[in-house]
Coordinates of C-alpha atoms in Angstrom, one line a residue:
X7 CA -53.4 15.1 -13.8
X8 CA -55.2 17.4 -16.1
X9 CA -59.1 17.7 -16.1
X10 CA -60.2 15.4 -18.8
X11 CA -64.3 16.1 -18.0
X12 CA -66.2 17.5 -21.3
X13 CA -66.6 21.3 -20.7
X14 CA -70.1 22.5 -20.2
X15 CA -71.2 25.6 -22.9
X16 CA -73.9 27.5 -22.0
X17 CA -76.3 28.6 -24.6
X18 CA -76.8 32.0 -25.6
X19 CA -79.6 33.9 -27.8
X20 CA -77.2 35.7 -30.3
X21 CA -76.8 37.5 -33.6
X22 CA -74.0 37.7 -35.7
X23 CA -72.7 41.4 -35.9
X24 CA -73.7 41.8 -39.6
X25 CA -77.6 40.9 -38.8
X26 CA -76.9 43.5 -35.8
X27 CA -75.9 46.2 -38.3
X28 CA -79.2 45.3 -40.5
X29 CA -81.1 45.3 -37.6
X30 CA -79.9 48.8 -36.5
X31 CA -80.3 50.3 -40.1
X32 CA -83.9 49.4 -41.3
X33 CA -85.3 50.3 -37.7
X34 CA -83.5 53.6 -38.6
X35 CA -85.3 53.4 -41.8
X36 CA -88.4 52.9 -40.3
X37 CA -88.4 55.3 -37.9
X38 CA -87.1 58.3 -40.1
X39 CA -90.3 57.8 -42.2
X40 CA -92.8 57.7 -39.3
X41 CA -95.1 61.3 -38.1
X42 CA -93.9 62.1 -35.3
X43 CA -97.8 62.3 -33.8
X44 CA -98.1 58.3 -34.2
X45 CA -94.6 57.2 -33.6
X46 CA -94.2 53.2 -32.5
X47 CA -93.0 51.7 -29.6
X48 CA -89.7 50.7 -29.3
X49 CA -91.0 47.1 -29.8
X50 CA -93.3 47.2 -32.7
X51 CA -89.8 48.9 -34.1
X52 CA -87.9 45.8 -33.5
X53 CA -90.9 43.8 -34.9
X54 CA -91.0 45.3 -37.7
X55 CA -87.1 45.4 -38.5
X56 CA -86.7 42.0 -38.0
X57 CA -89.6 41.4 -40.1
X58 CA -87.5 42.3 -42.8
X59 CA -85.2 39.8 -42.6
X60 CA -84.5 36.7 -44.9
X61 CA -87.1 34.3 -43.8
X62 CA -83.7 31.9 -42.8
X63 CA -82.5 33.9 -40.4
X64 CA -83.1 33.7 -36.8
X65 CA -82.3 36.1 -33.8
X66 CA -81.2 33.1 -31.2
X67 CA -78.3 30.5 -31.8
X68 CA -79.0 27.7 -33.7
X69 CA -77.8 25.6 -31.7
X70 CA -81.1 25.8 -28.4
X71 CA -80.7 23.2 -26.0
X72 CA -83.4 20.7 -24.9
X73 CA -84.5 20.1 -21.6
X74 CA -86.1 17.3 -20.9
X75 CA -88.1 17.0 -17.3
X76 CA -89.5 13.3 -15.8
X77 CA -92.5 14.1 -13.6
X78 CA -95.1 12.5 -11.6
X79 CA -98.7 12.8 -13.2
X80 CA -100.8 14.9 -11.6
X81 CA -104.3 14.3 -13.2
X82 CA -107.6 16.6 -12.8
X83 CA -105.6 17.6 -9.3
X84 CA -103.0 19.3 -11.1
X85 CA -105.5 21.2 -13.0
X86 CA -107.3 22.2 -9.8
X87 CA -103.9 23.4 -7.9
X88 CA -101.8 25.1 -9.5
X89 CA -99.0 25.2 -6.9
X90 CA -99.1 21.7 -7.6
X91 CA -95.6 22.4 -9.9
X92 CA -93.5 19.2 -9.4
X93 CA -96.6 17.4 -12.1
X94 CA -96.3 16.8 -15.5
X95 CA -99.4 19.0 -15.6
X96 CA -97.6 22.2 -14.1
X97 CA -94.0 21.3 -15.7
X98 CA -92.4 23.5 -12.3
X99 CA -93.4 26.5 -14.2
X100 CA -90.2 26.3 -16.7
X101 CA -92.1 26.4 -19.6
X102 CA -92.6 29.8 -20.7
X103 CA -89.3 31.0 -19.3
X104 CA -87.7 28.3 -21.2
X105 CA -89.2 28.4 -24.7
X106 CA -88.7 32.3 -24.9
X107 CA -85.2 31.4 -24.9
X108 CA -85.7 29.2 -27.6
X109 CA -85.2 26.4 -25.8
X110 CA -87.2 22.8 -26.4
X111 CA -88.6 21.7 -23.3
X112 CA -90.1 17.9 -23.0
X113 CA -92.0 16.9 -20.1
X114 CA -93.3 13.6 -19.4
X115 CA -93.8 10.8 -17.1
X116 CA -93.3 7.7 -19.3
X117 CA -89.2 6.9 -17.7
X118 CA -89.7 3.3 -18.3
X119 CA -88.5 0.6 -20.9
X120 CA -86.4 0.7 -24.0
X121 CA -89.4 2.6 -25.8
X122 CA -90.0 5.0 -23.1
X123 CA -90.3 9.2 -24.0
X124 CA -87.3 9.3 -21.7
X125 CA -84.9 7.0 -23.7
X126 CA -86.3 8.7 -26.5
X127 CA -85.6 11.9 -25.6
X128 CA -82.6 11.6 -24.0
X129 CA -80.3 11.1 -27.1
X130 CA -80.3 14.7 -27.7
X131 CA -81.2 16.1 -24.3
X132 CA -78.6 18.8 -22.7
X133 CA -80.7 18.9 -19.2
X134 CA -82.8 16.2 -17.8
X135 CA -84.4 17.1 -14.6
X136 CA -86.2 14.2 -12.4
X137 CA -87.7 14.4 -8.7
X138 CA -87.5 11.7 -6.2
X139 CA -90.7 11.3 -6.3
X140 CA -90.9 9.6 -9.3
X141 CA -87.2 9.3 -10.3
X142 CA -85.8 9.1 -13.9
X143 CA -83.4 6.1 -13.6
X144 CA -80.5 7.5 -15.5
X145 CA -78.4 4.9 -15.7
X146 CA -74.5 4.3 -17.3
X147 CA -76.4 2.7 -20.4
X148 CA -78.9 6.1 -20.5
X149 CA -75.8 8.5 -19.8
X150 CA -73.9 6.4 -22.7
X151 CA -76.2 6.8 -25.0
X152 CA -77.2 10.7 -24.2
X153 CA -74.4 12.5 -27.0
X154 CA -75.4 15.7 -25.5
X155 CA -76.3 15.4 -22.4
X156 CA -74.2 18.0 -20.3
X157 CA -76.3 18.4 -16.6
X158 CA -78.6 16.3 -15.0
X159 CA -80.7 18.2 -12.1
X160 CA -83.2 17.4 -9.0
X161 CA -86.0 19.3 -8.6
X162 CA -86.2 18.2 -5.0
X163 CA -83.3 16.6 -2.8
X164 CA -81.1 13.2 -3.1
X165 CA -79.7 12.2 -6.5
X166 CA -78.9 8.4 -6.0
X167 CA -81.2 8.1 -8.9
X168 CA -78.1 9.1 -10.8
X169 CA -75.4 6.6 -11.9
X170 CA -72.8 9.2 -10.0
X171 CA -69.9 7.1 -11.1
X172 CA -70.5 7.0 -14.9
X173 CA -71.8 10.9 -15.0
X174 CA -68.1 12.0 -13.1
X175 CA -66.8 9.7 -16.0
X176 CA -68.5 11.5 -18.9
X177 CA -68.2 14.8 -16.7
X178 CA -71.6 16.0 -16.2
X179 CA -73.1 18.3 -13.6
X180 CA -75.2 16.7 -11.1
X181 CA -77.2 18.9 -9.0
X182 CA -80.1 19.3 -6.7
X183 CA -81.9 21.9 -4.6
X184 CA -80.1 21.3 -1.2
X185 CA -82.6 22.7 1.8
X186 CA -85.4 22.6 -0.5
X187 CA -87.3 20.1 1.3
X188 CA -85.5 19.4 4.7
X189 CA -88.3 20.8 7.0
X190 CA -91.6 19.2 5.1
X191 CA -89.2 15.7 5.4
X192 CA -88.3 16.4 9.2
X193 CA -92.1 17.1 9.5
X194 CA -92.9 13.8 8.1
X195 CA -90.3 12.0 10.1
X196 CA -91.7 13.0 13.5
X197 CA -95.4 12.9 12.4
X198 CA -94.6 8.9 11.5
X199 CA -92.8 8.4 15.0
X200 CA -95.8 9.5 16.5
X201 CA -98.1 7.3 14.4
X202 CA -95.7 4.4 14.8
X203 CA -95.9 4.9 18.8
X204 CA -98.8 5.7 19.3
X205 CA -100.6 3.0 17.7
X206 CA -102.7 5.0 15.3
X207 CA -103.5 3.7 11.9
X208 CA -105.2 0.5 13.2
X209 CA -107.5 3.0 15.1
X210 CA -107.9 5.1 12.1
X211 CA -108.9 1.7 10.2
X212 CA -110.8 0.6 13.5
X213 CA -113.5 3.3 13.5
X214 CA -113.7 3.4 9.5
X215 CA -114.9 0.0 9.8
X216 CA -117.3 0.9 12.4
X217 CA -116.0 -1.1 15.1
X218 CA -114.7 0.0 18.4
X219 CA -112.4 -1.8 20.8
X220 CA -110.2 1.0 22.7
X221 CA -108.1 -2.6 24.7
X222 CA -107.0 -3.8 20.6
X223 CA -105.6 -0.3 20.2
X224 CA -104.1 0.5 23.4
X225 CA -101.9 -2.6 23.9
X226 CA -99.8 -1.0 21.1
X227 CA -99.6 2.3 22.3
X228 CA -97.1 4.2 24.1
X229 CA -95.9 7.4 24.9
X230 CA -92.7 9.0 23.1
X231 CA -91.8 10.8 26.1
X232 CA -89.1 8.9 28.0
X233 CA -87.9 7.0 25.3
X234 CA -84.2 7.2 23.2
X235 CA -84.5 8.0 19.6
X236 CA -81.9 7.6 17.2
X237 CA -80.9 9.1 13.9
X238 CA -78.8 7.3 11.5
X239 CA -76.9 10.6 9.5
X240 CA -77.5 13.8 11.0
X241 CA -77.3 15.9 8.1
X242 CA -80.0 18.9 7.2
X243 CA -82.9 16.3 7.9
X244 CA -81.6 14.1 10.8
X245 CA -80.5 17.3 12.4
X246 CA -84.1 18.7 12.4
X247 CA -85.5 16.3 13.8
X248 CA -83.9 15.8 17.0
X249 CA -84.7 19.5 17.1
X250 CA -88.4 18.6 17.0
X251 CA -87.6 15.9 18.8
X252 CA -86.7 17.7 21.7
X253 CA -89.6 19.3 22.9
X254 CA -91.3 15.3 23.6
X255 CA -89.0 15.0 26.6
X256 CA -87.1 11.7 25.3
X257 CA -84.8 10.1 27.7
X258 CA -82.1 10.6 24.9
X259 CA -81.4 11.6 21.3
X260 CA -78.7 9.8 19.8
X261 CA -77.1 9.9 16.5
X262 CA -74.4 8.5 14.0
X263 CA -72.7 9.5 11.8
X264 CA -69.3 9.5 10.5
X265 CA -68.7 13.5 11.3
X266 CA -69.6 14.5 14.7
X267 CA -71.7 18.3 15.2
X268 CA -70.2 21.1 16.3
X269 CA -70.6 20.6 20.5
X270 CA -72.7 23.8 20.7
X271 CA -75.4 22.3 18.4
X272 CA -74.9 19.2 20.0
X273 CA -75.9 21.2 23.2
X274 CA -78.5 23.3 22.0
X275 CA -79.9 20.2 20.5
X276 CA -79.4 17.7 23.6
X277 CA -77.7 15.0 21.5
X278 CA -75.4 12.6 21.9
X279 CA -73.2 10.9 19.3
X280 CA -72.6 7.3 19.0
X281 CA -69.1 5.9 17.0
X282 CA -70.9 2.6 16.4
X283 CA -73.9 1.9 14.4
X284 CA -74.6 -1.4 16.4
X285 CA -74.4 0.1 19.6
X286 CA -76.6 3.0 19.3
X287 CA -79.4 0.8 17.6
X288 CA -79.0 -1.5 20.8
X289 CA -80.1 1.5 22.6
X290 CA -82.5 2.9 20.5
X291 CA -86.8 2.6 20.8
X292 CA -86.9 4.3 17.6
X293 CA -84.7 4.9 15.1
X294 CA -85.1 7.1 11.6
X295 CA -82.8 6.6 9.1
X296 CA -81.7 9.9 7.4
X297 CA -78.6 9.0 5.3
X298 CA -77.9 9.4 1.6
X299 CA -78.4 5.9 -0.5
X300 CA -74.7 5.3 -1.6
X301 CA -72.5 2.3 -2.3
X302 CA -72.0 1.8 1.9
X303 CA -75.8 2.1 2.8
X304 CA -77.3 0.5 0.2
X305 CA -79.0 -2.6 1.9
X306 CA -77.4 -1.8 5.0
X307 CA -80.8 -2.5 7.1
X308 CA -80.6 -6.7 6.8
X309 CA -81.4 -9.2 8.7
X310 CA -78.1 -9.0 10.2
X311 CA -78.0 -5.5 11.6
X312 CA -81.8 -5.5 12.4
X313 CA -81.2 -8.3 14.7
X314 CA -78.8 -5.2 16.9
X315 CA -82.1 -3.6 17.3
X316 CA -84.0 -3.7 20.4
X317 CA -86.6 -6.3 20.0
X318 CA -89.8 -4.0 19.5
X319 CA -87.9 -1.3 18.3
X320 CA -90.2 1.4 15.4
X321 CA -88.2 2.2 12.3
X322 CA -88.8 5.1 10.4
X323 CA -87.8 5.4 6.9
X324 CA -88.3 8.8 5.0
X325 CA -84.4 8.6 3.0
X326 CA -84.2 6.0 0.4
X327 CA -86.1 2.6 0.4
X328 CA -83.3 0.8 -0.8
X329 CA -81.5 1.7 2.1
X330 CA -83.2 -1.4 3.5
X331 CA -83.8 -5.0 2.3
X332 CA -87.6 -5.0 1.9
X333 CA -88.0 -8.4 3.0
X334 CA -85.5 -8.4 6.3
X335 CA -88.1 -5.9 7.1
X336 CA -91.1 -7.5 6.2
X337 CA -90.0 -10.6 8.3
X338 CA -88.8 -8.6 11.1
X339 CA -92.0 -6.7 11.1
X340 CA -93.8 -10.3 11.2
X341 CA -91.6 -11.2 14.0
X342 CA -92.3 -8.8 16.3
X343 CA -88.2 -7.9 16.7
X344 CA -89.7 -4.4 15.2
X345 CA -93.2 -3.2 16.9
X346 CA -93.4 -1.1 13.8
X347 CA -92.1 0.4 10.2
X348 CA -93.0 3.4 8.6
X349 CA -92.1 5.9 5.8
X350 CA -92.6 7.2 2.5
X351 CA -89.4 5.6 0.5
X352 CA -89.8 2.8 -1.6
X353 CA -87.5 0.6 -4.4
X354 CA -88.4 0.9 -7.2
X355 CA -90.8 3.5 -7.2
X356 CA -93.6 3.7 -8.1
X357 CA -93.7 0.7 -5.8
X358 CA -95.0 -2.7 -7.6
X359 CA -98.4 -3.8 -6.2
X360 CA -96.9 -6.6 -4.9
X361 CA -94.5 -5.4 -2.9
X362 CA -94.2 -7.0 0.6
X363 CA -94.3 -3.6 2.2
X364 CA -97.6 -2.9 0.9
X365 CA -99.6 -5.3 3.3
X366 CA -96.9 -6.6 5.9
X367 CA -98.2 -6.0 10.0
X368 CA -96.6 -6.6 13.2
X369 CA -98.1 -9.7 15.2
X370 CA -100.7 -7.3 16.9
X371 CA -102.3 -6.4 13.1
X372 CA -100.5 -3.2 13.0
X373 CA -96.9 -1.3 12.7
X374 CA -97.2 -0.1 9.3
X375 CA -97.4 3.6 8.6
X376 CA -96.4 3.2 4.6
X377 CA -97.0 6.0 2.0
X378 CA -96.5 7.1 -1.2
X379 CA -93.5 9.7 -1.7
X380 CA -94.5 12.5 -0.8
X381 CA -93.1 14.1 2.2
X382 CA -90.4 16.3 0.6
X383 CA -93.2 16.9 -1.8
X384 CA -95.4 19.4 0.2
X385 CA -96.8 22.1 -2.0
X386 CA -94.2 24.5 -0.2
X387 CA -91.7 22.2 -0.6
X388 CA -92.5 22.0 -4.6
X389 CA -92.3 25.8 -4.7
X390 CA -88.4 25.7 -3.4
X391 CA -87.9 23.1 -5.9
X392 CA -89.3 24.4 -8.8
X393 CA -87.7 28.2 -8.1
X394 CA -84.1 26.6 -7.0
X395 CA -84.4 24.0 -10.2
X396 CA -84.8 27.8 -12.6
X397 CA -81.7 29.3 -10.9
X398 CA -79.5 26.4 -11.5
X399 CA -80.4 26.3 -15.2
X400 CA -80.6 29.9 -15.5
X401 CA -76.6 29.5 -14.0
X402 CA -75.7 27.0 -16.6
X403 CA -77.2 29.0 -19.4
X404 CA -75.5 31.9 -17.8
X405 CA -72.2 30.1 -17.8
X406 CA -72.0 30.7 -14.1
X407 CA -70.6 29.1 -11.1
X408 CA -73.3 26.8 -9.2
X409 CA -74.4 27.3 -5.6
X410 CA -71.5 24.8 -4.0
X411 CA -74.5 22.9 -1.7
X412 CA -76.0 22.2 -4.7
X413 CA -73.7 20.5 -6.9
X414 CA -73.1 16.7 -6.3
X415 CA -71.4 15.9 -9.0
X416 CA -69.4 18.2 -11.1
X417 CA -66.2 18.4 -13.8
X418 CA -65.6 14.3 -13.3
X419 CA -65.0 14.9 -9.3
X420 CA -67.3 14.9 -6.3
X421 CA -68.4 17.9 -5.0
X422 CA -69.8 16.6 -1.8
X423 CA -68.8 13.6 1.2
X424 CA -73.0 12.9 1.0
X425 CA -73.0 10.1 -1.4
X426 CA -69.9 8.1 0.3
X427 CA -67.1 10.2 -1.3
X428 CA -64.2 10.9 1.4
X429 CA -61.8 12.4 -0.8
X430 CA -61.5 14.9 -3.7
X431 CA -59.6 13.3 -6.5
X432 CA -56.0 13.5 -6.8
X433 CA -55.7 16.0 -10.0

């Protein structure tokens, strides 16, 4: 079957030939009639030609594109750090290399409601770049509605904010900046294992307080070493860390996932893989979910498939929060069937104040390690971003192919297996 996807055009800053030719001739002009001993630069020349113009006529196309970018607010912080560049403050530094294109650039946080700047600007947007830390929703009603809306980018990693199905349909590119943030996430992961384990944010609270009872702390503490870990997806994230992992001496690193590593990382590494989900989480004392959020995972951590856990089991969290049901968790968390939950995902986000993940404790008053989004959001991490976000677009102005880990979505196929796809369309 032919490719029925709308074609992406890239923009370019262009002059018809005969503007060219006037161009050429009055800087001629105005160089013949210059002394020698004061002659211009080759730019006040240009200035000055095109200063000559008709007042109508313009040097790039008519037809600039406009970007539109949904960031987090960044607030008197953002003006203090400047490498803070995923903030509607620091607009990941596109602004000036945008604009001197031509190009309209739109930056704002407001993404929700029928009156929000992002329905309203997304009618006529060509680009529309979100982060997962404060994701864009763009939905089939959004995409529907967006006449020329040709790309829709991640400044950061994991697109499931994306209705994938209806951008294939209109045939949009959907990328992100693969490897951008899969070391400051793999940090995070292990840093909330060890929090989780060893007991440590009702200490912390404890001696804010100013109390001190070492016995309320210590019954909830444990050592990592000795212990099986598990990691649902062993992808760029998972795969990290079990390498961190490694050097804590756990009894066993296991994984799942539906394709196996190569056996010489799986040596180097000291991993295991497990076919089935249930048995590994039978295994497991702690287990970090690392998988994409797609049709199959959505939900997946239930009541049902918690209840495979090892009673007392720590879940970690740093993927997608709608990977599990919020109050399965809060309930097994209340339980005791998990000793503790921790991560940085959340559904929606920003997170409601209500929501049950907010405030929910183990029976011992602890086993939450919570917080906002912002692992892959590290102020290296935002640096990757907002560089790799710049060379996609400069490739689509440019009209040239995209860096294959990037693209998700592309031409009305699947690019990538990441987000549930198995199989490249039939064409």
């Amino acid at each position: 079957m032919a490719d029925q996807s709308t074609s992406i055009t890239p923009h370019h800053l262009t002059t018809s030939t005969h503007c060219n030719q006037l161009i050429r001739s009055t800087m001629f002009r105005i160089a013949s009639t210059i002394n020698r001993a004061a002659r211009p630069t080759v730019s006040q020349l240009a200035h000055q030609a095109t200063s000559s113009l008709p007042r109508n006529f313009s040097t790039t196309t008519p037809n600039n594109m406009k970007v539109l970018a949904v960031l987090y607010e960044g607030g008197k912080h953002a003006v203090e750090e400047s490498r803070l560049l995923g903030t509607v403050q620091n607009e990941l530094g596109l602004r000036k290399w945008l604009e001197d294109q031509g190009h309209e650039y739109i930056v704002t946080s407001d993404k929700e409601g029928a009156n929000s700047e992002l329905d309203k600007h997304i009618v006529d947007a060509e680009i529309v770049i979100s982060t997962p830390f404060h994701p864009a929703y763009i939905t089939r009603e959004r995409i529907e509605k967006a006449k020329n809306l040709k790309a829709c980018i991640t400044a950061g990693v994991g697109s499931d904010h994306v209705d994938l199905t209806a951008a294939n349909e209109k045939g949009l590119l959907v990328a992100e900046v693969t490897g951008s943030n899969v070391v400051s996430v793999a940090e995070h992961v292990v840093m909330t294992i060890l929090n989780l384990v060893r007991n440590f944010v009702p200490a912390h609270e404890q001696v804010m307080a100013g109390n001190w009872n070492v016995a309320e702390i210590a019954r909830g503490a444990f050592d990592l070493e000795n212990k099986v870990v598990g990691t649902v997806a062993i992808g760029r994230i998972g795969e990290r860390v079990l390498r961190r992992l490694k050097a804590f001496d756990c009894k066993e690193l296991l994984y799942f996932d539906y394709q196996a590593l190569d056996p010489q990382k799986e040596k180097e590494i000291g991993c295991r893989r497990i076919n089935d989900l249930k048995e590994m989480l039978s295994q497991c004392d702690v287990v970090t979910i690392n998988a994409p959020l797609s049709e199959s995972t959505k939900g997946m951590f239930n009541k049902e498939l918690i209840s495979h856990m090892k009673k007392g089991a720590f879940l970690v969290n740093t993927a997608r929060g709608a990977i599990c049901n919020e109050n399965d968790i809060a309930d097994a968390l209340a339980s005791g069937q998990l000793s503790g939950y921790g991560g940085d995902v959340w559904y929606p986000q920003p997170a409601p104040k209500d929501h049950p993940w907010r405030k929910m404790r183990n029976p011992l008053g602890g086993g939450n390690a919570m917080t906002p989004h912002y692992s892959g959001t590290t102020l290296d991490a935002q640096i990757r971003y907002a560089q790799g976000t710049k060379d996609i677009i400069e490739r689509y102005i440019k009209g040239e192919e995209q860096n294959p880990p990037d693209v998700i979505v592309e031409k009305g196929d699947y690019a990538t297996k990441a987000y549930g796809q198995r199989e490249k369309k039939k064409q």
